[in-house]
mmCIF file of C-alpha atoms and ligand atoms in Angstrom:
data_model
loop_
_atom_site.group_PDB
_atom_site.id
_atom_site.type_symbol
_atom_site.label_atom_id
_atom_site.label_comp_id
_atom_site.label_asym_id
_atom_site.label_seq_id
_atom_site.Cartn_x
_atom_site.Cartn_y
_atom_site.Cartn_z
ATOM 1 C CA UNK O 29 -22.476 31.789 27.248
ATOM 2 C CA UNK O 30 -18.687 32.300 26.940
ATOM 3 C CA UNK O 31 -16.992 29.621 24.852
ATOM 4 C CA UNK O 32 -14.152 27.709 26.501
ATOM 5 C CA UNK O 33 -10.731 28.353 24.949
ATOM 6 C CA UNK O 34 -10.006 25.791 22.275
ATOM 7 C CA UNK O 35 -7.166 23.283 22.644
ATOM 8 C CA UNK O 36 -3.845 25.024 21.686
ATOM 9 C CA UNK O 37 -3.351 22.877 18.592
ATOM 10 C CA UNK O 38 -6.861 23.609 17.384
ATOM 11 C CA UNK O 39 -6.532 27.306 18.177
ATOM 12 C CA UNK O 40 -3.222 27.507 16.308
ATOM 13 C CA UNK O 41 -4.545 25.887 13.084
ATOM 14 C CA UNK O 42 -8.185 26.874 12.720
ATOM 15 C CA UNK O 43 -7.534 30.054 10.732
ATOM 16 C CA UNK O 44 -5.622 28.015 8.196
ATOM 17 C CA UNK O 45 -8.942 26.507 7.126
ATOM 18 C CA UNK O 46 -11.384 29.243 6.097
ATOM 19 C CA UNK O 47 -14.144 26.684 5.441
ATOM 20 C CA UNK O 48 -14.454 26.219 9.187
ATOM 21 C CA UNK O 49 -16.037 29.691 9.371
ATOM 22 C CA UNK O 50 -18.805 28.651 6.965
ATOM 23 C CA UNK O 51 -20.146 25.602 8.819
ATOM 24 C CA UNK O 52 -19.676 23.169 11.686
ATOM 25 C CA UNK O 53 -17.650 20.738 9.600
ATOM 26 C CA UNK O 54 -17.630 17.185 10.918
ATOM 27 C CA UNK O 55 -16.977 15.272 7.723
ATOM 28 C CA UNK O 56 -13.241 14.940 7.226
ATOM 29 C CA UNK O 57 -13.534 11.185 6.573
ATOM 30 C CA UNK O 58 -15.368 12.132 3.342
ATOM 31 C CA UNK O 59 -13.342 15.206 2.416
ATOM 32 C CA UNK O 60 -10.740 17.035 4.497
ATOM 33 C CA UNK O 61 -10.905 20.821 4.748
ATOM 34 C CA UNK O 62 -9.154 23.033 2.157
ATOM 35 C CA UNK O 63 -6.175 24.887 3.675
ATOM 36 C CA UNK O 64 -4.755 28.275 2.733
ATOM 37 C CA UNK O 65 -1.500 26.395 2.028
ATOM 38 C CA UNK O 66 -3.181 24.231 -0.598
ATOM 39 C CA UNK O 67 -4.912 27.236 -2.045
ATOM 40 C CA UNK O 68 -1.570 29.060 -2.338
ATOM 41 C CA UNK O 69 -0.057 25.990 -3.974
ATOM 42 C CA UNK O 70 -2.828 25.783 -6.625
ATOM 43 C CA UNK O 71 -2.472 29.522 -7.221
ATOM 44 C CA UNK O 72 1.257 29.002 -7.785
ATOM 45 C CA UNK O 73 0.489 26.191 -10.200
ATOM 46 C CA UNK O 74 -1.731 28.519 -12.255
ATOM 47 C CA UNK O 75 0.921 31.246 -12.312
ATOM 48 C CA UNK O 76 3.490 28.720 -13.515
ATOM 49 C CA UNK O 77 1.151 27.439 -16.224
ATOM 50 C CA UNK O 78 0.619 31.028 -17.419
ATOM 51 C CA UNK O 79 4.241 32.069 -17.421
ATOM 52 C CA UNK O 80 6.137 28.895 -18.318
ATOM 53 C CA UNK O 81 3.710 26.995 -20.549
ATOM 54 C CA UNK O 82 4.919 23.460 -21.339
ATOM 55 C CA UNK O 83 8.364 24.015 -19.900
ATOM 56 C CA UNK O 84 6.762 24.131 -16.449
ATOM 57 C CA UNK O 85 6.748 20.370 -16.746
ATOM 58 C CA UNK O 86 10.475 19.959 -16.826
ATOM 59 C CA UNK O 87 11.414 22.984 -14.805
ATOM 60 C CA UNK O 88 8.877 22.736 -12.004
ATOM 61 C CA UNK O 89 6.093 20.169 -12.061
ATOM 62 C CA UNK O 90 8.237 17.022 -12.041
ATOM 63 C CA UNK O 91 10.020 18.527 -9.033
ATOM 64 C CA UNK O 92 6.631 19.122 -7.298
ATOM 65 C CA UNK O 93 5.810 15.451 -7.914
ATOM 66 C CA UNK O 94 9.119 14.420 -6.437
ATOM 67 C CA UNK O 95 8.292 16.511 -3.352
ATOM 68 C CA UNK O 96 4.939 14.794 -3.030
ATOM 69 C CA UNK O 97 6.476 11.347 -3.257
ATOM 70 C CA UNK O 98 9.066 12.282 -0.611
ATOM 71 C CA UNK O 99 6.518 13.822 1.755
ATOM 72 C CA UNK O 100 4.185 10.814 1.578
ATOM 73 C CA UNK O 101 7.162 8.447 1.987
ATOM 74 C CA UNK O 102 8.191 10.269 5.195
ATOM 75 C CA UNK O 103 4.642 9.993 6.546
ATOM 76 C CA UNK O 104 4.547 6.209 6.210
ATOM 77 C CA UNK O 105 8.262 5.424 6.758
ATOM 78 C CA UNK O 106 8.906 4.452 3.138
ATOM 79 C CA UNK O 107 11.421 5.615 0.553
ATOM 80 C CA UNK O 108 10.470 8.066 -2.262
ATOM 81 C CA UNK O 109 11.298 5.566 -5.030
ATOM 82 C CA UNK O 110 8.723 3.184 -3.540
ATOM 83 C CA UNK O 111 5.874 5.666 -4.119
ATOM 84 C CA UNK O 112 3.686 5.918 -7.259
ATOM 85 C CA UNK O 113 1.281 8.855 -7.871
ATOM 86 C CA UNK O 114 -2.108 7.824 -9.270
ATOM 87 C CA UNK O 115 -5.543 9.442 -9.587
ATOM 88 C CA UNK O 116 -7.631 7.168 -7.353
ATOM 89 C CA UNK O 117 -7.594 4.011 -5.258
ATOM 90 C CA UNK O 118 -9.570 2.271 -8.030
ATOM 91 C CA UNK O 119 -6.864 3.023 -10.568
ATOM 92 C CA UNK O 120 -4.096 2.024 -8.121
ATOM 93 C CA UNK O 121 -5.825 -1.321 -7.465
ATOM 94 C CA UNK O 122 -6.300 -1.846 -11.233
ATOM 95 C CA UNK O 123 -2.613 -1.361 -11.846
ATOM 96 C CA UNK O 124 -1.647 -3.778 -9.095
ATOM 97 C CA UNK O 125 -4.398 -6.212 -10.163
ATOM 98 C CA UNK O 126 -3.024 -6.124 -13.684
ATOM 99 C CA UNK O 127 0.394 -7.105 -12.277
ATOM 100 C CA UNK O 128 -0.755 -10.288 -10.632
ATOM 101 C CA UNK O 129 -1.639 -12.309 -13.727
ATOM 102 C CA UNK O 130 -3.846 -14.766 -11.855
ATOM 103 C CA UNK O 131 -4.209 -17.218 -14.729
ATOM 104 C CA UNK O 132 -0.972 -16.723 -16.655
ATOM 105 C CA UNK O 133 2.619 -17.855 -16.173
ATOM 106 C CA UNK O 134 3.634 -14.194 -15.813
ATOM 107 C CA UNK O 135 2.577 -14.300 -12.148
ATOM 108 C CA UNK O 136 5.039 -12.525 -9.798
ATOM 109 C CA UNK O 137 7.499 -14.805 -8.006
ATOM 110 C CA UNK O 138 5.670 -14.222 -4.726
ATOM 111 C CA UNK O 139 2.501 -15.821 -6.183
ATOM 112 C CA UNK O 140 4.065 -18.981 -7.605
ATOM 113 C CA UNK O 141 2.571 -21.514 -7.802
ATOM 114 C CA UNK O 142 -0.965 -20.495 -8.826
ATOM 115 C CA UNK O 143 -2.791 -18.771 -5.971
ATOM 116 C CA UNK O 144 -6.126 -17.515 -7.232
ATOM 117 C CA UNK O 145 -7.728 -16.480 -3.968
ATOM 118 C CA UNK O 146 -7.962 -12.878 -2.758
ATOM 119 C CA UNK O 147 -9.026 -12.412 0.840
ATOM 120 C CA UNK O 148 -10.978 -9.208 1.592
ATOM 121 C CA UNK O 149 -13.581 -8.259 4.191
ATOM 122 C CA UNK O 150 -17.136 -7.021 3.935
ATOM 123 C CA UNK O 151 -16.081 -3.855 5.815
ATOM 124 C CA UNK O 152 -13.530 -2.847 3.206
ATOM 125 C CA UNK O 153 -14.446 0.006 0.890
ATOM 126 C CA UNK O 154 -16.367 -1.674 -1.983
ATOM 127 C CA UNK O 155 -13.750 -0.688 -4.571
ATOM 128 C CA UNK O 156 -11.550 -3.411 -2.992
ATOM 129 C CA UNK O 157 -13.911 -6.405 -3.524
ATOM 130 C CA UNK O 158 -15.092 -4.953 -6.867
ATOM 131 C CA UNK O 159 -11.540 -5.095 -8.233
ATOM 132 C CA UNK O 160 -11.219 -8.824 -7.714
ATOM 133 C CA UNK O 161 -14.825 -9.576 -8.679
ATOM 134 C CA UNK O 162 -14.088 -7.801 -11.972
ATOM 135 C CA UNK O 163 -11.030 -10.049 -12.383
ATOM 136 C CA UNK O 164 -13.045 -13.312 -11.944
ATOM 137 C CA UNK O 165 -12.691 -13.905 -15.690
ATOM 138 C CA UNK O 166 -8.923 -13.726 -15.251
ATOM 139 C CA UNK O 167 -9.039 -16.351 -12.516
ATOM 140 C CA UNK O 168 -9.236 -14.290 -9.353
ATOM 141 C CA UNK O 169 -11.434 -15.897 -6.664
ATOM 142 C CA UNK O 170 -12.864 -13.564 -4.006
ATOM 143 C CA UNK O 171 -13.069 -14.680 -0.348
ATOM 144 C CA UNK O 172 -15.163 -12.152 1.557
ATOM 145 C CA UNK O 173 -14.782 -12.256 5.357
ATOM 146 C CA UNK O 174 -17.871 -11.398 7.368
ATOM 147 C CA UNK O 175 -18.022 -9.012 10.306
ATOM 148 C CA UNK O 176 -19.986 -10.176 13.377
ATOM 149 C CA UNK O 177 -20.814 -6.629 14.577
ATOM 150 C CA UNK O 178 -20.262 -4.199 11.632
ATOM 151 C CA UNK O 179 -17.442 -2.702 13.592
ATOM 152 C CA UNK O 180 -14.519 -5.127 12.991
ATOM 153 C CA UNK O 181 -13.478 -8.453 11.501
ATOM 154 C CA UNK O 182 -11.699 -10.744 14.017
ATOM 155 C CA UNK O 183 -8.101 -11.624 13.313
ATOM 156 C CA UNK O 184 -9.086 -15.274 13.667
ATOM 157 C CA UNK O 185 -11.282 -14.937 10.564
ATOM 158 C CA UNK O 186 -8.175 -13.855 8.603
ATOM 159 C CA UNK O 187 -6.175 -16.730 10.130
ATOM 160 C CA UNK O 188 -8.834 -19.255 9.117
ATOM 161 C CA UNK O 189 -9.272 -17.914 5.578
ATOM 162 C CA UNK O 190 -5.642 -17.409 4.573
ATOM 163 C CA UNK O 191 -4.096 -20.586 3.198
ATOM 164 C CA UNK O 192 -2.063 -22.143 0.407
ATOM 165 C CA UNK O 193 -4.483 -20.954 -2.250
ATOM 166 C CA UNK O 194 -4.330 -17.325 -1.086
ATOM 167 C CA UNK O 195 -2.428 -15.035 -3.482
ATOM 168 C CA UNK O 196 -3.316 -11.709 -1.879
ATOM 169 C CA UNK O 197 -4.916 -10.340 1.244
ATOM 170 C CA UNK O 198 -6.367 -6.940 0.305
ATOM 171 C CA UNK O 199 -7.866 -5.009 3.183
ATOM 172 C CA UNK O 200 -8.023 -1.708 5.027
ATOM 173 C CA UNK O 201 -6.122 0.025 7.781
ATOM 174 C CA UNK O 202 -8.947 2.113 9.268
ATOM 175 C CA UNK O 203 -12.423 0.843 8.342
ATOM 176 C CA UNK O 204 -14.587 3.492 6.616
ATOM 177 C CA UNK O 205 -17.839 2.622 8.470
ATOM 178 C CA UNK O 206 -16.537 2.065 11.971
ATOM 179 C CA UNK O 207 -13.168 3.755 12.491
ATOM 180 C CA UNK O 208 -11.730 0.376 13.608
ATOM 181 C CA UNK O 209 -7.952 0.312 13.253
ATOM 182 C CA UNK O 210 -7.061 -3.117 11.879
ATOM 183 C CA UNK O 211 -3.848 -4.771 13.086
ATOM 184 C CA UNK O 212 -2.155 -4.646 9.688
ATOM 185 C CA UNK O 213 1.120 -6.024 11.013
ATOM 186 C CA UNK O 214 -0.696 -9.144 12.212
ATOM 187 C CA UNK O 215 -2.715 -9.466 8.983
ATOM 188 C CA UNK O 216 0.419 -9.014 6.910
ATOM 189 C CA UNK O 217 2.271 -11.626 8.999
ATOM 190 C CA UNK O 218 -0.567 -14.095 8.422
ATOM 191 C CA UNK O 219 -0.445 -13.441 4.655
ATOM 192 C CA UNK O 220 3.307 -13.841 4.466
ATOM 193 C CA UNK O 221 3.334 -16.993 6.545
ATOM 194 C CA UNK O 222 1.047 -18.502 3.921
ATOM 195 C CA UNK O 223 3.160 -17.193 1.011
ATOM 196 C CA UNK O 224 0.671 -14.506 -0.002
ATOM 197 C CA UNK O 225 1.040 -10.754 -0.527
ATOM 198 C CA UNK O 226 -0.637 -8.117 1.627
ATOM 199 C CA UNK O 227 -2.170 -4.876 0.235
ATOM 200 C CA UNK O 228 -3.614 -2.217 2.536
ATOM 201 C CA UNK O 229 -6.002 0.568 1.708
ATOM 202 C CA UNK O 230 -4.906 3.326 4.094
ATOM 203 C CA UNK O 231 -7.177 6.068 2.800
ATOM 204 C CA UNK O 232 -8.816 6.532 6.214
ATOM 205 C CA UNK O 233 -5.530 6.212 8.128
ATOM 206 C CA UNK O 234 -2.560 8.157 6.698
ATOM 207 C CA UNK O 235 -2.525 11.622 8.238
ATOM 208 C CA UNK O 236 -4.700 10.871 11.268
ATOM 209 C CA UNK O 237 -2.796 7.913 12.745
ATOM 210 C CA UNK O 238 0.915 6.979 12.622
ATOM 211 C CA UNK O 239 1.682 4.574 9.749
ATOM 212 C CA UNK O 240 4.890 2.586 9.474
ATOM 213 C CA UNK O 241 4.876 0.339 6.410
ATOM 214 C CA UNK O 242 8.208 -1.229 7.319
ATOM 215 C CA UNK O 243 7.136 -2.165 10.854
ATOM 216 C CA UNK O 244 3.767 -3.433 9.459
ATOM 217 C CA UNK O 245 5.593 -5.416 6.790
ATOM 218 C CA UNK O 246 2.944 -4.726 4.149
ATOM 219 C CA UNK O 247 3.695 -5.128 0.409
ATOM 220 C CA UNK O 248 1.437 -2.385 -0.923
ATOM 221 C CA UNK O 249 -0.092 0.568 0.942
ATOM 222 C CA UNK O 250 -2.372 3.081 -0.721
ATOM 223 C CA UNK O 251 -3.653 6.431 0.559
ATOM 224 C CA UNK O 252 -4.507 9.786 -0.939
ATOM 225 C CA UNK O 253 -5.346 13.448 -0.592
ATOM 226 C CA UNK O 254 -9.091 13.438 -0.178
ATOM 227 C CA UNK O 255 -9.467 12.903 3.549
ATOM 228 C CA UNK O 256 -7.006 13.058 6.481
ATOM 229 C CA UNK O 257 -4.089 14.239 4.349
ATOM 230 C CA UNK O 258 -6.030 17.441 3.538
ATOM 231 C CA UNK O 259 -5.010 17.339 -0.102
ATOM 232 C CA UNK O 260 -8.311 17.122 -1.973
ATOM 233 C CA UNK O 261 -9.443 14.871 -4.840
ATOM 234 C CA UNK O 262 -7.478 13.616 -7.810
ATOM 235 C CA UNK O 263 -4.403 12.123 -6.181
ATOM 236 C CA UNK O 264 -3.448 8.940 -4.386
ATOM 237 C CA UNK O 265 -0.108 7.543 -3.405
ATOM 238 C CA UNK O 266 0.762 3.922 -3.709
ATOM 239 C CA UNK O 267 3.714 2.385 -1.792
ATOM 240 C CA UNK O 268 5.117 -0.810 -3.210
ATOM 241 C CA UNK O 269 7.830 -2.578 -1.165
ATOM 242 C CA UNK O 270 11.193 -2.134 -2.861
ATOM 243 C CA UNK O 271 11.949 -5.852 -3.320
ATOM 244 C CA UNK O 272 8.528 -6.471 -4.860
ATOM 245 C CA UNK O 273 8.713 -3.766 -7.558
ATOM 246 C CA UNK O 274 10.827 -5.702 -10.086
ATOM 247 C CA UNK O 275 8.526 -8.722 -9.712
ATOM 248 C CA UNK O 276 5.461 -6.793 -10.864
ATOM 249 C CA UNK O 277 4.776 -6.161 -14.529
ATOM 250 C CA UNK O 278 1.488 -4.215 -14.794
ATOM 251 C CA UNK O 279 -0.455 -4.541 -18.053
ATOM 252 C CA UNK O 280 -2.391 -1.372 -17.135
ATOM 253 C CA UNK O 281 0.408 0.977 -18.099
ATOM 254 C CA UNK O 282 1.689 3.849 -20.242
ATOM 255 C CA UNK O 283 4.612 6.095 -21.014
ATOM 256 C CA UNK O 284 5.192 7.288 -17.422
ATOM 257 C CA UNK O 285 6.038 3.696 -16.539
ATOM 258 C CA UNK O 286 8.955 3.591 -18.999
ATOM 259 C CA UNK O 287 12.497 3.618 -17.654
ATOM 260 C CA UNK O 288 13.389 6.553 -19.846
ATOM 261 C CA UNK O 289 10.034 8.044 -20.751
ATOM 262 C CA UNK O 290 11.557 10.936 -22.715
ATOM 263 C CA UNK O 291 13.191 8.548 -25.203
ATOM 264 C CA UNK O 292 9.717 7.999 -26.742
ATOM 265 C CA UNK O 293 10.810 4.629 -28.077
ATOM 266 C CA UNK O 294 7.878 2.717 -29.521
ATOM 267 C CA UNK O 295 9.885 -0.426 -30.258
ATOM 268 C CA UNK O 296 11.055 -1.317 -26.791
ATOM 269 C CA UNK O 297 9.261 -0.967 -23.472
ATOM 270 C CA UNK O 298 11.613 -1.158 -20.566
ATOM 271 C CA UNK O 299 9.802 -0.530 -17.320
ATOM 272 C CA UNK O 300 11.113 1.893 -14.659
ATOM 273 C CA UNK O 301 12.916 0.134 -11.845
ATOM 274 C CA UNK O 302 11.196 2.258 -9.207
ATOM 275 C CA UNK O 303 7.500 2.670 -8.336
ATOM 276 C CA UNK O 304 7.033 4.904 -11.414
ATOM 277 C CA UNK O 305 6.405 1.653 -13.256
ATOM 278 C CA UNK O 306 2.913 1.756 -11.704
ATOM 279 C CA UNK O 307 2.093 5.251 -13.118
ATOM 280 C CA UNK O 308 0.336 4.999 -16.463
ATOM 281 C CA UNK O 309 0.294 8.679 -17.468
ATOM 282 C CA UNK O 310 0.131 12.405 -16.797
ATOM 283 C CA UNK O 311 -1.101 13.213 -13.310
ATOM 284 C CA UNK O 312 -3.462 16.015 -12.259
ATOM 285 C CA UNK O 313 -0.759 18.563 -11.475
ATOM 286 C CA UNK O 314 -3.091 20.931 -9.556
ATOM 287 C CA UNK O 315 -3.910 18.044 -7.251
ATOM 288 C CA UNK O 316 -0.197 17.475 -6.602
ATOM 289 C CA UNK O 317 0.123 21.111 -5.439
ATOM 290 C CA UNK O 318 -3.010 20.796 -3.242
ATOM 291 C CA UNK O 319 -1.725 17.556 -1.741
ATOM 292 C CA UNK O 320 1.662 19.044 -0.937
ATOM 293 C CA UNK O 321 -0.054 21.863 0.965
ATOM 294 C CA UNK O 322 -2.021 19.395 3.047
ATOM 295 C CA UNK O 323 0.895 17.056 3.764
ATOM 296 C CA UNK O 324 3.103 20.019 4.722
ATOM 297 C CA UNK O 325 0.590 20.881 7.473
ATOM 298 C CA UNK O 326 0.387 17.255 8.632
ATOM 299 C CA UNK O 327 4.168 17.071 8.837
ATOM 300 C CA UNK O 328 4.450 20.390 10.650
ATOM 301 C CA UNK O 329 1.966 19.420 13.335
ATOM 302 C CA UNK O 330 3.163 15.820 13.515
ATOM 303 C CA UNK O 331 0.978 12.729 13.214
ATOM 304 C CA UNK O 332 1.385 11.784 16.896
ATOM 305 C CA UNK O 333 0.012 15.173 17.970
ATOM 306 C CA UNK O 334 -2.882 14.942 15.400
ATOM 307 C CA UNK O 335 -3.760 11.423 16.611
ATOM 308 C CA UNK O 336 -3.763 12.561 20.260
ATOM 309 C CA UNK O 337 -6.011 15.586 19.603
ATOM 310 C CA UNK O 338 -8.407 13.723 17.253
ATOM 311 C CA UNK O 339 -8.738 10.839 19.726
ATOM 312 C CA UNK O 340 -9.541 13.387 22.439
ATOM 313 C CA UNK O 341 -12.298 14.865 20.235
ATOM 314 C CA UNK O 342 -13.637 11.374 19.436
ATOM 315 C CA UNK O 343 -13.887 10.493 23.152
ATOM 316 C CA UNK O 344 -15.518 13.860 23.867
ATOM 317 C CA UNK O 345 -18.065 13.410 21.084
ATOM 318 C CA UNK O 346 -18.984 9.878 22.181
ATOM 319 C CA UNK O 347 -19.472 11.124 25.764
ATOM 320 C CA UNK O 348 -21.732 13.971 24.615
ATOM 321 C CA UNK O 349 -23.770 11.641 22.343
ATOM 322 C CA UNK O 350 -24.307 9.251 25.233
ATOM 323 C CA UNK O 351 -25.212 12.058 27.604
ATOM 324 C CA UNK O 352 -27.943 12.990 25.091
ATOM 325 C CA UNK O 353 -29.296 9.432 25.167
ATOM 326 C CA UNK O 354 -27.804 8.413 21.829
ATOM 327 C CA UNK O 355 -25.994 5.116 21.163
ATOM 328 C CA UNK O 356 -23.010 5.361 18.802
ATOM 329 C CA UNK O 357 -21.752 2.135 17.220
ATOM 330 C CA UNK O 358 -18.028 2.245 17.947
ATOM 331 C CA UNK O 359 -15.117 -0.017 18.770
ATOM 332 C CA UNK O 360 -14.954 -0.706 22.490
ATOM 333 C CA UNK O 361 -11.189 -0.063 22.737
ATOM 334 C CA UNK O 362 -10.277 3.604 22.058
ATOM 335 C CA UNK O 363 -6.777 2.524 21.059
ATOM 336 C CA UNK O 364 -8.320 0.666 18.090
ATOM 337 C CA UNK O 365 -10.647 3.526 17.177
ATOM 338 C CA UNK O 366 -9.717 6.416 14.894
ATOM 339 C CA UNK O 367 -11.618 9.414 13.617
ATOM 340 C CA UNK O 368 -14.988 7.952 12.559
ATOM 341 C CA UNK O 369 -18.011 7.805 14.893
ATOM 342 C CA UNK O 370 -21.031 5.944 13.534
ATOM 343 C CA UNK O 371 -24.482 6.719 14.949
ATOM 344 C CA UNK O 372 -27.329 4.442 13.817
ATOM 345 C CA UNK O 373 -30.558 6.411 13.217
ATOM 346 C CA UNK O 374 -33.775 5.700 11.393
ATOM 347 C CA UNK O 375 -33.468 7.878 8.311
ATOM 348 C CA UNK O 376 -29.850 8.948 7.902
ATOM 349 C CA UNK O 377 -30.184 10.998 4.708
ATOM 350 C CA UNK O 378 -33.049 13.065 6.244
ATOM 351 C CA UNK O 379 -30.940 13.764 9.358
ATOM 352 C CA UNK O 380 -27.974 14.809 7.159
ATOM 353 C CA UNK O 381 -30.210 17.205 5.277
ATOM 354 C CA UNK O 382 -31.773 18.563 8.479
ATOM 355 C CA UNK O 383 -28.287 19.224 9.887
ATOM 356 C CA UNK O 384 -27.129 20.867 6.704
ATOM 357 C CA UNK O 385 -30.032 23.327 7.026
ATOM 358 C CA UNK O 386 -28.618 24.169 10.458
ATOM 359 C CA UNK O 387 -25.082 24.697 9.094
ATOM 360 C CA UNK O 388 -23.713 21.356 10.289
ATOM 361 C CA UNK O 389 -22.000 19.108 7.759
ATOM 362 C CA UNK O 390 -21.821 15.349 8.284
ATOM 363 C CA UNK O 391 -22.349 12.272 6.100
ATOM 364 C CA UNK O 392 -24.096 8.935 6.298
ATOM 365 C CA UNK O 393 -23.596 5.359 5.245
ATOM 366 C CA UNK O 394 -26.366 2.726 5.141
ATOM 367 C CA UNK O 395 -28.234 2.825 8.442
ATOM 368 C CA UNK O 396 -26.049 5.305 10.286
ATOM 369 C CA UNK O 397 -24.748 8.854 10.437
ATOM 370 C CA UNK O 398 -20.974 9.165 9.997
ATOM 371 C CA UNK O 399 -19.310 11.833 12.176
ATOM 372 C CA UNK O 400 -15.663 12.646 11.941
ATOM 373 C CA UNK O 401 -14.107 15.491 13.914
ATOM 374 C CA UNK O 402 -10.404 16.329 13.143
ATOM 375 C CA UNK O 403 -7.753 18.270 15.009
ATOM 376 C CA UNK O 404 -9.192 21.554 13.737
ATOM 377 C CA UNK O 405 -12.580 21.008 15.356
ATOM 378 C CA UNK O 406 -13.581 22.085 18.878
ATOM 379 C CA UNK O 407 -15.514 20.599 21.762
ATOM 380 C CA UNK O 408 -18.062 23.360 21.265
ATOM 381 C CA UNK O 409 -18.643 22.066 17.734
ATOM 382 C CA UNK O 410 -19.077 18.523 19.101
ATOM 383 C CA UNK O 411 -21.857 19.874 21.327
ATOM 384 C CA UNK O 412 -23.430 21.829 18.452
ATOM 385 C CA UNK O 413 -23.449 18.609 16.441
ATOM 386 C CA UNK O 414 -25.073 16.575 19.270
ATOM 387 C CA UNK O 415 -27.698 19.318 19.850
ATOM 388 C CA UNK O 416 -28.418 19.480 16.147
ATOM 389 C CA UNK O 417 -28.852 15.710 15.897
ATOM 390 C CA UNK O 418 -31.218 15.645 18.901
ATOM 391 C CA UNK O 419 -33.264 18.521 17.407
ATOM 392 C CA UNK O 420 -33.574 16.922 13.963
ATOM 393 C CA UNK O 421 -34.214 13.380 15.206
ATOM 394 C CA UNK O 422 -36.928 14.592 17.638
ATOM 395 C CA UNK O 423 -38.514 16.609 14.864
HETATM 396 C C1 LIG Q 509 -11.270 3.389 2.620
HETATM 397 C C2 LIG Q 509 -11.548 4.075 1.306
HETATM 398 N N1 LIG Q 509 -10.908 3.616 0.209
HETATM 399 C C3 LIG Q 509 -11.096 4.221 -0.989
HETATM 400 C C4 LIG Q 509 -11.870 5.337 -1.137
HETATM 401 C C5 LIG Q 509 -12.030 6.027 -2.443
HETATM 402 O O1 LIG Q 509 -11.451 5.374 -3.514
HETATM 403 P P1 LIG Q 509 -11.174 6.107 -4.897
HETATM 404 O O2 LIG Q 509 -9.971 6.907 -4.758
HETATM 405 O O3 LIG Q 509 -11.018 5.003 -5.883
HETATM 406 O O4 LIG Q 509 -12.379 6.983 -5.201
HETATM 407 C C6 LIG Q 509 -12.576 5.834 0.018
HETATM 408 C C7 LIG Q 509 -13.448 7.004 0.036
HETATM 409 O O5 LIG Q 509 -13.721 7.726 -0.834
HETATM 410 C C8 LIG Q 509 -12.364 5.153 1.246
HETATM 411 O O6 LIG Q 509 -12.964 5.587 2.363
#
C-alpha cells in the first residue's frame, strides 16, 4: 500500500536522524534521537582534543559552554548568566538542596524564618522526593501530594498543602508517567504567596513545549539533553532566578563555583555572582557539543511548531489506539497533554520486548506502556506501533 506523504516538518527533518531508519522509534521521553548535527559536534570535539590538547579548554571549550548556556536561556526566556551546567538532575537538586540549609542560620533570605517543609507530588520523578528524604537528617520534611487518577495532581491539593511552614515547592512541568502539563505559573504563585520558593523539573518539557520561566515566575527550572532537547546524556541546565542567586550558598561545590576560578586561591573562596556558583567542577565536554547540536535543531524548527506537530501525532496515536480497542490513560484536555501516552497493559516488560523483536522501540513504567512520538515520527509509524501492540498483546 502506498504510504501517505509525511507532514512537511517531519519530511524535512527525518534524514537528520539516522536512527529512524533502524527502528520505529517511539521513545523520545526516555532518550531523544541522535542527530547528524550532534554527531558532527562530537566529532569536532575529538578533533579539537587531538590538535589543541589542554589549550582547547581556554580557546574553544569554555566558548562552547557559553553557547550552550545562551541557547538554553533563549529556549526558556532566561538570561545566560542565570544558567548552570551540571551532569544530571540529581546533582542539580543536590546543589540546590545544599543551598537551603534547612536547620542552620545560613538559610537563604527567602526561607527565613525556618521553613522545613518541601511539597512534592507522587507523580514527580522519584529523584525529586528522594532528594528531600535524604535531607531529613538536615531538617527537611517531605510533604508528598497524592494523585487521584495517576494522571495529575489537582491545583487545590497544592493550595491546601502550601503554608507558612513550606520552604520549597519542588515539582515537575510535564509529568513523566502521564504527559500532564502542570500549571507551573499557578503553582509558583501559590508558593510565593506563602513565602516559599518554587523549583520545577522541566526534563519532560523543554524542547517539546514552550517554556517561559519569567512568565511562570519560577525560582529554579531544570532540564537537560537526554530527551526532548535531543542532546543525549551527561548534561543538564539549571536556571536560577537572577535575584535569588546571591542568596544561595551551596555547600556542594568546587572550583568552577569560584568567582575567579583561575586564581586557584586556596585561602579564600569567593563564589561567582552568576549561576556558575552552582557548578562544582569540570563538565562532560562531549555532552556539551551533543547538546548544542540538539538545541540548534530545536531553535531552528521553533518550539511552537514542534509542539503543534507533536500534539497532532499524540492525538493521532490516541485515536488509532482507541480504534484498535485499546484504552490509553491520558489527560482529558489535549491542551494539558504533551508527548507521553500511557497505555495500561498486563505485562508491560513482555510487551516492550515483543515490540523490540518487531523493530519497534518503546518503554514502560509500572503497569503501563509509555509511548512518545516526536516531530520526526509519522502517522504510519503510529499505526505500526498500534498494530505491533495488538499483535503482541493478543499473542
Ligand atoms: C522528569 C524527569 N526528571 C529527571 C529525570 C532524570 O534525572 P537525572 O538527570 O538525575 O538522571 C528523568 C528521566 O530520566 C525525568 O523523566
